[in-house]
Coordinates of C-alpha atoms in Angstrom, one line a residue:
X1136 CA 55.7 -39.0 48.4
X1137 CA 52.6 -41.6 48.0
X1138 CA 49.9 -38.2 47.2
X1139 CA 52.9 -37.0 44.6
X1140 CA 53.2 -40.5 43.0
X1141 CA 48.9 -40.3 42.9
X1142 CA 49.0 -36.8 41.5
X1143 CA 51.6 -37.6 38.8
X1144 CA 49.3 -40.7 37.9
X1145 CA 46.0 -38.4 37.6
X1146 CA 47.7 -36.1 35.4
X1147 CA 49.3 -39.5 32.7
X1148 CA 45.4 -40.9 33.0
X1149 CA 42.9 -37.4 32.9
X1150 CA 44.1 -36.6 29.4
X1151 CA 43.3 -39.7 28.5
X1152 CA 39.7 -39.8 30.5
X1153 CA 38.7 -36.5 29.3
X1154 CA 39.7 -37.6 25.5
X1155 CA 37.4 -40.6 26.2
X1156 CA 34.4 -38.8 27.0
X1157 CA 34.6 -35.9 24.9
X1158 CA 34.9 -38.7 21.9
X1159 CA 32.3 -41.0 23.0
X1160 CA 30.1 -39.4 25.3
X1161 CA 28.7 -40.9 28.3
X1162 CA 29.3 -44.8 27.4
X1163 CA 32.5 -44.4 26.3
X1164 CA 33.6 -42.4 29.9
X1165 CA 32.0 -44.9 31.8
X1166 CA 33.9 -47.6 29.9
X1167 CA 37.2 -45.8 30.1
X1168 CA 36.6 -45.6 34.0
X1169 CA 36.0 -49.2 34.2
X1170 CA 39.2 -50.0 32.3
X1171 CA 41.2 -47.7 34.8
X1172 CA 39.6 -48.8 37.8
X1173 CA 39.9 -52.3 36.9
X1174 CA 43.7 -52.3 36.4
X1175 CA 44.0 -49.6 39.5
X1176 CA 42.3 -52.3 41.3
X1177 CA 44.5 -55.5 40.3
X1178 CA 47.4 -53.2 41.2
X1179 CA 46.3 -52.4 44.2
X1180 CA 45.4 -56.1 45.3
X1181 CA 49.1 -57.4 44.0
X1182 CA 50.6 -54.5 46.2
X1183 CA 51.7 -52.7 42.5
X1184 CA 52.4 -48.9 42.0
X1185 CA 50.4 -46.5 42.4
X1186 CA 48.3 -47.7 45.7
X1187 CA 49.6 -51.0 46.6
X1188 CA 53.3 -50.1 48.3
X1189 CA 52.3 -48.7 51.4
X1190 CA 49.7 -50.3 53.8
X1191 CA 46.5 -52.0 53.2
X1192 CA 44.3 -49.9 55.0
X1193 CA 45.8 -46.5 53.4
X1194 CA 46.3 -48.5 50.0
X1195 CA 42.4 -48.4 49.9
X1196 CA 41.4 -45.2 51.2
X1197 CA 43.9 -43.9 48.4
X1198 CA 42.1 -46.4 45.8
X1199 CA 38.7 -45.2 46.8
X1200 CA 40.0 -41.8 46.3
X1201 CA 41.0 -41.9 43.0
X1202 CA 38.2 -44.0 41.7
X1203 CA 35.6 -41.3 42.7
X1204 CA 37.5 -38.1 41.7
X1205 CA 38.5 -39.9 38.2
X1206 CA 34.8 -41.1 38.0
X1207 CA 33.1 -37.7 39.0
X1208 CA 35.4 -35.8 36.6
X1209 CA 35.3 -37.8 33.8
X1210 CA 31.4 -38.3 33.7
X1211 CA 31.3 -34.4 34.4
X1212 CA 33.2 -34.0 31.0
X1213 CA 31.1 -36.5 29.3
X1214 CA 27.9 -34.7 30.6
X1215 CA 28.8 -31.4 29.5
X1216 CA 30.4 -32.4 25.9
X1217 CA 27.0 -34.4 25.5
X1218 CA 24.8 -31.8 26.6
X1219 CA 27.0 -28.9 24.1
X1220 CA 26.3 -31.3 21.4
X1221 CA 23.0 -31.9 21.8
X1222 CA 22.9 -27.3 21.6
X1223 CA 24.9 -28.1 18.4
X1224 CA 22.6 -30.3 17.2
X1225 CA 19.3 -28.2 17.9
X1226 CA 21.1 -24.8 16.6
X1227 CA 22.0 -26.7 13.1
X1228 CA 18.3 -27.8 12.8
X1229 CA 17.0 -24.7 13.8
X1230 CA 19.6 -22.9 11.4
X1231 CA 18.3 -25.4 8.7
X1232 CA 14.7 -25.2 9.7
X1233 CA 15.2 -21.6 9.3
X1234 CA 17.1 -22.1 6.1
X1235 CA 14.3 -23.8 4.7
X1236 CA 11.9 -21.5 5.6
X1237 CA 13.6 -18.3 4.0
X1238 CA 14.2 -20.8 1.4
X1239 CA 10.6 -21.3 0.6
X1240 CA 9.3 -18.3 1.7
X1241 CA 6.8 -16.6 -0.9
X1242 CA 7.6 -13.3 0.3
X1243 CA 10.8 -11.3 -0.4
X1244 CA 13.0 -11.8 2.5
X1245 CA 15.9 -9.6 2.7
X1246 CA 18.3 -8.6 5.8
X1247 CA 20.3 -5.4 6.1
X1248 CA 22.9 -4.5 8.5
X1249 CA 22.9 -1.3 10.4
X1250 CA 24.8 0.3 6.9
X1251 CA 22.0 -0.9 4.8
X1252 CA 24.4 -3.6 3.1
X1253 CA 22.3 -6.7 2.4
X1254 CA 23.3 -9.6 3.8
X1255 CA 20.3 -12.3 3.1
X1256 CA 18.8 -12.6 -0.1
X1257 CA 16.3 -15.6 -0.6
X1258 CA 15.3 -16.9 -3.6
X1259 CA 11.4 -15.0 -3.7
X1260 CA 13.4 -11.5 -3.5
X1261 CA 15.2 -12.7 -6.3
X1262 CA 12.3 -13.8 -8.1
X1263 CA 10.9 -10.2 -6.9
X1264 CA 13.5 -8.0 -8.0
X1265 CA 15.4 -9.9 -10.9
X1266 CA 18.8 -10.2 -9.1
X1267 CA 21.1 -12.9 -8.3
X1268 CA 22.2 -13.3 -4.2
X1269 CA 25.5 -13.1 -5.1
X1270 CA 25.1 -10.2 -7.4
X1271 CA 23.8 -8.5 -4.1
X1272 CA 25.2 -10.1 -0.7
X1273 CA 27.5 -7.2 0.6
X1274 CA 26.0 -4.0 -1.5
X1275 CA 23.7 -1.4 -0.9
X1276 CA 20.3 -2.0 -0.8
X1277 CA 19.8 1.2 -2.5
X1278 CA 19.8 -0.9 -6.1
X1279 CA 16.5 -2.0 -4.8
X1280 CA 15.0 1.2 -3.7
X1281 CA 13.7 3.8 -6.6
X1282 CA 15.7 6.8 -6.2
X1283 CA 13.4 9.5 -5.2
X1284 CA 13.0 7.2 -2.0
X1285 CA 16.2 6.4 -1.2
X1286 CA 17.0 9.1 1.5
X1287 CA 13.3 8.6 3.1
X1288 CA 13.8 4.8 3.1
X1289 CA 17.4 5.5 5.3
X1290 CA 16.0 8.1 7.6
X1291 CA 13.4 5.4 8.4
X1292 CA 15.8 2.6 9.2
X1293 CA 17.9 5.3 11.5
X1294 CA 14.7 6.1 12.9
X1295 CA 13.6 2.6 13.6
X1296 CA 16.9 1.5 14.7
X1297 CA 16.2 4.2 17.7
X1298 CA 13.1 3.4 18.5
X1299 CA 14.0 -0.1 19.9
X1300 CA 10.8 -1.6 18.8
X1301 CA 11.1 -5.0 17.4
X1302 CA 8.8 -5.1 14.1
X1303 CA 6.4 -3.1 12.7
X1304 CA 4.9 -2.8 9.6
X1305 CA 5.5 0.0 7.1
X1306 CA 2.8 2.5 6.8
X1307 CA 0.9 3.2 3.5
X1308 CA 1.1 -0.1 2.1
X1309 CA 0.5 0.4 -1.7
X1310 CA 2.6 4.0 -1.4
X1311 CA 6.0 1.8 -1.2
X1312 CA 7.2 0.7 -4.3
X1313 CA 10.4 -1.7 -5.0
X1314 CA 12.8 -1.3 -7.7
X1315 CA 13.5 -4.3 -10.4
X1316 CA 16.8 -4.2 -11.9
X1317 CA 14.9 -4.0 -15.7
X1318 CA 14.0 -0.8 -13.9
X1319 CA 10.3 -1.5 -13.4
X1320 CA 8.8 0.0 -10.3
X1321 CA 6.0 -2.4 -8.3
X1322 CA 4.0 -1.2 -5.1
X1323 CA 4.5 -3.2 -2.4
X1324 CA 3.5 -3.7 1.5
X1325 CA 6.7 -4.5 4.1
X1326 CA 7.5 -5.3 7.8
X1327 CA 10.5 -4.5 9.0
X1328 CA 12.6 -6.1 12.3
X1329 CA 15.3 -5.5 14.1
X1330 CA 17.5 -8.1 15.9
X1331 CA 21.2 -9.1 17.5
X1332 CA 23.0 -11.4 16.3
X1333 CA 27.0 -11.9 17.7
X1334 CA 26.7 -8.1 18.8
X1335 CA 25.5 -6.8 15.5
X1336 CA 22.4 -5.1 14.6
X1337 CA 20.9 -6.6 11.6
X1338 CA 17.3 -5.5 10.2
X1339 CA 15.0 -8.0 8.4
X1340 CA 12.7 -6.9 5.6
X1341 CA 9.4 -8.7 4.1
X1342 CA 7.8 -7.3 1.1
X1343 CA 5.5 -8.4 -1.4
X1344 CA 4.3 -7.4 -4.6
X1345 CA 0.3 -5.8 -3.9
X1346 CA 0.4 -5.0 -8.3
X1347 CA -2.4 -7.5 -8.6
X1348 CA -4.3 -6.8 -5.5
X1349 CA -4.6 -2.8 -6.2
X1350 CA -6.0 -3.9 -9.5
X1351 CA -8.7 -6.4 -8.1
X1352 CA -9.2 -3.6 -5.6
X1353 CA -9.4 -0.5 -7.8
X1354 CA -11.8 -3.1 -10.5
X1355 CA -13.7 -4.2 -7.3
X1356 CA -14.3 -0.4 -6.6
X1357 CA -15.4 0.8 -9.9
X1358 CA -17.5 -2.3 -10.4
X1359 CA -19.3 -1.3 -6.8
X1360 CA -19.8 2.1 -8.4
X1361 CA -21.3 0.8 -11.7
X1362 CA -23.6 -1.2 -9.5
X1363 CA -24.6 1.8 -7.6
X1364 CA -24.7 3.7 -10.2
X1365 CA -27.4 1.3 -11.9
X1366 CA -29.5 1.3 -8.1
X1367 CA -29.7 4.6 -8.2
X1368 CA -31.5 4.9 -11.8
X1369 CA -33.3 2.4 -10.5
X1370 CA -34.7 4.1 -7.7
X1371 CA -35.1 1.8 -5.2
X1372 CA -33.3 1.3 -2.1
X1373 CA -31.0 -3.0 -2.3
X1374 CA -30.2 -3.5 0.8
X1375 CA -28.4 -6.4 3.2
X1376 CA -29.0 -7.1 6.6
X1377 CA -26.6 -9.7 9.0
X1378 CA -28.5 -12.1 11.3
X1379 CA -25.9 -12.3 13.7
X1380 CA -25.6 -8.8 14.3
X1381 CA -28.5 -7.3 13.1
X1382 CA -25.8 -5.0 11.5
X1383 CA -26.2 -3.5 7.3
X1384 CA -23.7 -5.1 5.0
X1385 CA -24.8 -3.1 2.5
X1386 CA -27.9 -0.2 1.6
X1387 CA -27.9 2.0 -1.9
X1388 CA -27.8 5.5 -2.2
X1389 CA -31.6 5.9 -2.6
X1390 CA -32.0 5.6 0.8
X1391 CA -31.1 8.9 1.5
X1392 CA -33.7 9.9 -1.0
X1393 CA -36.6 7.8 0.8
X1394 CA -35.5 7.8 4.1
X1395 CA -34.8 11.6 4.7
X1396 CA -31.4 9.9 6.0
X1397 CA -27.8 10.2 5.0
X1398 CA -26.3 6.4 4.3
X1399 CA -23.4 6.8 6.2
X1400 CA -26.0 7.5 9.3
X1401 CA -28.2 4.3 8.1
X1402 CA -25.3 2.0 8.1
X1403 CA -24.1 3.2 11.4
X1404 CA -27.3 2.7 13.4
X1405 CA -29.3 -0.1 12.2
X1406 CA -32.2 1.6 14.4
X1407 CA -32.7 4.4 12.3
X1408 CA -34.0 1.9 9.9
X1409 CA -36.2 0.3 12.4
X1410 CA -37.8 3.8 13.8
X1411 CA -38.8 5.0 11.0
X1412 CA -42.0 2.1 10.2
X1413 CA -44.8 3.9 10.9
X1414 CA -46.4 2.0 14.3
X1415 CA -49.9 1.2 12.6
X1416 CA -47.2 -1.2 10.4
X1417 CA -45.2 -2.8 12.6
X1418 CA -47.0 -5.6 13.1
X1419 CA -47.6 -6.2 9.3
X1420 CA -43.6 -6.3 9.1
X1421 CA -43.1 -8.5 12.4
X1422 CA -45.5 -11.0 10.8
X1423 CA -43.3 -10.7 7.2
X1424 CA -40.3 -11.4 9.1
X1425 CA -41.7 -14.8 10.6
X1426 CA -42.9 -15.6 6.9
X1427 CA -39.6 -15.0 5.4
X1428 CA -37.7 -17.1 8.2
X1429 CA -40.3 -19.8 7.6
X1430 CA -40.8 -19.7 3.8
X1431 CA -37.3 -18.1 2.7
X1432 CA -39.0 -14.9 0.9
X1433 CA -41.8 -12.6 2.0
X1434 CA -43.5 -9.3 0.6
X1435 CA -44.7 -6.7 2.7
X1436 CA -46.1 -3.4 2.3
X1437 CA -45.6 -0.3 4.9
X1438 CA -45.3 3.0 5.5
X1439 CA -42.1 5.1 6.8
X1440 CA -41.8 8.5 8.2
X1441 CA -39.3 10.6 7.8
X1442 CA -37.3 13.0 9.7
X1443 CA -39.7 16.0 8.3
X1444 CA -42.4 13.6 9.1
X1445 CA -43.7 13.0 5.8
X1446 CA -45.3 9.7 5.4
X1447 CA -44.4 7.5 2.1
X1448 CA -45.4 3.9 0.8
X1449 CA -42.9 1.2 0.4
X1450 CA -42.8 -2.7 -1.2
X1451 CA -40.7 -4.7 0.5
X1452 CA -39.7 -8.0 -1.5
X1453 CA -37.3 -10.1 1.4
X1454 CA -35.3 -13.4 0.9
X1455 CA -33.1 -15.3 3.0
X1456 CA -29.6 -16.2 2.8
X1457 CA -28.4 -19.4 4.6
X1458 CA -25.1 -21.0 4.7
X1459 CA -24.6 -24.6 3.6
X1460 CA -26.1 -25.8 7.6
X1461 CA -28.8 -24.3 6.5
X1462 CA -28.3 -21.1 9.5
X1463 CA -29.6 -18.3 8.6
X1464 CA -26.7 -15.7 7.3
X1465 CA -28.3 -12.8 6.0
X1466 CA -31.7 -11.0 5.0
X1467 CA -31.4 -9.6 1.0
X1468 CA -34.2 -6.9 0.3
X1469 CA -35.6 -4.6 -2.2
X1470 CA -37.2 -1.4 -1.1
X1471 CA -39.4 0.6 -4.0
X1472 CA -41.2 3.8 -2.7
X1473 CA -44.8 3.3 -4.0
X1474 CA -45.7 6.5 -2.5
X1475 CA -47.6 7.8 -5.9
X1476 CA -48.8 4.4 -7.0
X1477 CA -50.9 3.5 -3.6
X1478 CA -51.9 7.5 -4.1
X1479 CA -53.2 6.6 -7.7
X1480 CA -54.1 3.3 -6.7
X1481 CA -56.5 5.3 -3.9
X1482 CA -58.0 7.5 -6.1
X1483 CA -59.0 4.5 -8.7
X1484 CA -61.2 3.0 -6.0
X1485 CA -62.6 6.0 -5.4
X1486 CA -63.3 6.5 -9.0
X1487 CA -64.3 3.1 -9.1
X1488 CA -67.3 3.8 -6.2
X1489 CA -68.0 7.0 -8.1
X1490 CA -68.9 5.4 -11.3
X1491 CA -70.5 2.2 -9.7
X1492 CA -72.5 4.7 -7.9
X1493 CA -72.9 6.9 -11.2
X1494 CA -72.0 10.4 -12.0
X1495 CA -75.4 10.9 -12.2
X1496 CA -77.2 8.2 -9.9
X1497 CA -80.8 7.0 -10.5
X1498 CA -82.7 6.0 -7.3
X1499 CA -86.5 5.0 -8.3
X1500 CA -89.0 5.9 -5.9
X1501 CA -91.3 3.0 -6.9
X1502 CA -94.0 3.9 -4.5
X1503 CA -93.9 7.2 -5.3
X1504 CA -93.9 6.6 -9.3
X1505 CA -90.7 9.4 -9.3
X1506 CA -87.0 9.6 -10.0
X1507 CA -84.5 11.6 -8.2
X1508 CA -81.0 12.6 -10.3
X1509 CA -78.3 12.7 -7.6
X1510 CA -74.8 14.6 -8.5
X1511 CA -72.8 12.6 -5.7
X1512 CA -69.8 15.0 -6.1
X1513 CA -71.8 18.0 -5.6
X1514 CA -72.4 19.9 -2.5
X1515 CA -76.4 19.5 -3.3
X1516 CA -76.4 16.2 -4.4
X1517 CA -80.3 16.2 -5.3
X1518 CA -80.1 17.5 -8.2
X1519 CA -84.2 17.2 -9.3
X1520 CA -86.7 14.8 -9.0
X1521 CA -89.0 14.1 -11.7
X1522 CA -92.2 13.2 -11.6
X1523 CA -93.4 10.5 -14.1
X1524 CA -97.0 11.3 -13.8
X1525 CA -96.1 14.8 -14.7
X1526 CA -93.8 13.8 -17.6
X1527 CA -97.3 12.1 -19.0
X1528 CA -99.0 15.4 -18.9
X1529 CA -96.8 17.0 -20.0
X1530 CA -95.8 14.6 -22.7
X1531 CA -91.9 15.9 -22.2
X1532 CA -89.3 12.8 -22.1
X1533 CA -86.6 12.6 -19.4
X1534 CA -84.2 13.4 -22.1
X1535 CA -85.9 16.8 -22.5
X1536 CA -85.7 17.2 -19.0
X1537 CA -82.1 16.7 -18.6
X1538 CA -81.5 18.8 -21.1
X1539 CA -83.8 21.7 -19.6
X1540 CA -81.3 21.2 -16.4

């Protein structure tokens, strides 16, 4: 009868206990506890209902009892209401850090269910494509699509959907394009995911609008192509070289000219560049590198030789690029083939020697009292010799001779 009495007494209180820490937590449980056992106590001591009309021994134990299973249970409650609420708490920030972030978001940020309805809309997409959230929020996405892709664009989500990879990006970034609701068409790049959320498969597109970056791109090309186009009247071969990696950052077309070698096969193998210095010139070039890293510029001329081993001239005008640490970055240079101009250049000094020497040399032989004409180019050089004494006799000038011969 006492255990029904206790039982009955549980069930009045525990609504009560449980109320008391779902609604204030921890402290208030521990308070509401208190209370209870306080009076429970007092009861007991005065020999009051519940615990105190049967013995004092049993009165206790039953006290005890109830203390502990009112304590444990209450605090159990108040642990895992706090501990839920704490999960609330984190999953509204992280709902409203997310918020923020899809809020803010420069990209277009749109979600889809497994239909192709969209579901999120934030406000770049509708800066993007011209339409409101609530214009869009439970419609196809199909307004956003140009038509002519529309069936590609739902094969693709089926297909993802079935390959049960998270996120990729689309291919052929610049091929996509978006539709406004003016009607205006844009490229644009995308990544797509998939995820769960409460059982349902929902897809999550970013896109962004690449119009300005083809442009730069396609300007960026044709100004590369202007600027080759200008090297190549030029005739000689710009180059760049990186320090780090001893790798080309960039080599003109004339290279192929010079070199004997296609540019795609220079850029790929930095060697080929290297090999082809002619070995009586390597040091002339190793010395031109230690002036340029000392000095910042350096000039060097030395021979190549190409594939079909012909051997050709070149100027080499270096400078050095450093960054704002003053490390080197890169080595700029300017290759001209001066092939015919050291040929021409050759063939002046030896013109020069032939006319210090004379096209017709004089060499007196003083002790002799005779001169000797000498054609140096000739395969008899001794031409004549005259003899003055002769020349007196005779009474013939040199002039007459000279004419004579």
């Amino acid at each position: 009868e006492g255990v029904a009495r206790d039982k009955e007494h549980m069930r009045a209180l525990f609504p009560i206990l449980v109320w008391a820490a779902i609604r204030f937590g921890l402290r208030g449980s521990s308070i509401a506890v208190i209370v209870v056992a306080s009076v429970a106590t007092w009861s007991t001591v005065h020999g009051q209902e519940p615990f105190g009309i049967v013995g004092p021994f049993s009165s206790a134990w039953r006290l005890a009892g109830f203390l502990a299973v009112t304590a444990g249970a209450t605090h159990a409650v108040a642990f895992f209401s706090a501990a839920r609420e704490a999960a609330m708490r984190a999953l509204d920030e992280n709902r409203q850090r997310l918020h923020g972030m899809v809020s803010t978001a420069t990209d277009a940020i749109i979600t889809l269910d497994r239909d192709g309805r969209v579901r999120v809309f934030n406000p770049a997409a509708e800066r993007l494509f011209l339409w409101r959230a609530d214009e869009l929020l439970g419609t196809p996405v199909d307004a956003l699509i140009p038509e002519r892709s529309r069936a590609a664009h739902s094969r693709g989500l089926a297909a993802f959907l079935e390959s049960g990879v998270e996120s990729r990006a689309l291919p052929h970034a610049g091929r996509m394009f978006g539709l406004r609701r003016d009607g205006t068409e844009f490229p644009a790049e995308a990544t797509v995911s998939q995820f769960e959320a409460r059982g349902e498969r929902l897809f999550t597109m970013i896109m962004r609008d690449i119009s300005d970056r083809l442009v730069a791109e396609r300007a960026l090309r044709e100004s590369e192509e202007r600027f080759d186009a200008i090297l190549a009247s030029m005739g000689d071969i710009v180059w760049s070289v990186s320090v780090r990696d001893r790798r080309l950052r960039y080599c003109s077309a004339a290279v192929e000219s010079i070199y004997g070698r296609t540019r795609a096969e220079i850029m790929e193998d930095y060697r080929h560049w290297l090999e082809t210095t002619h070995p009586d010139d390597r040091d002339a070039v190793r010395a031109a590198l230690k002036r340029l890293y000392a000095d910042g510029a350096a000039r060097v001329e030395h021979r190549i030789v190409r594939p079909d081993g012909e051997v050709s001239w070149l100027r080499v005008r270096l400078s050095l690029v450093r960054d704002a640490q003053g490390r080197p970055l890169h080595i700029d240079g300017v290759s001209t083939d001066i092939t015919k101009v050291h040929d021409l250049e050759a063939q002046l000094r030896e013109s020069q020697r032939l006319e210090a020497v004379g096209t017709l040399g004089f060499t007196q032989l003083a002790n002799l009292g005779r001169i000797q004409l000498i054609r140096p180019d000739a395969q008899n050089p001794l031409v004549m010799e005259i003899n003055f004494r002769e020349l007196v006799l005779t009474g013939n000038t040199t002039y007459n001779v000279l004419l004579q011969d």
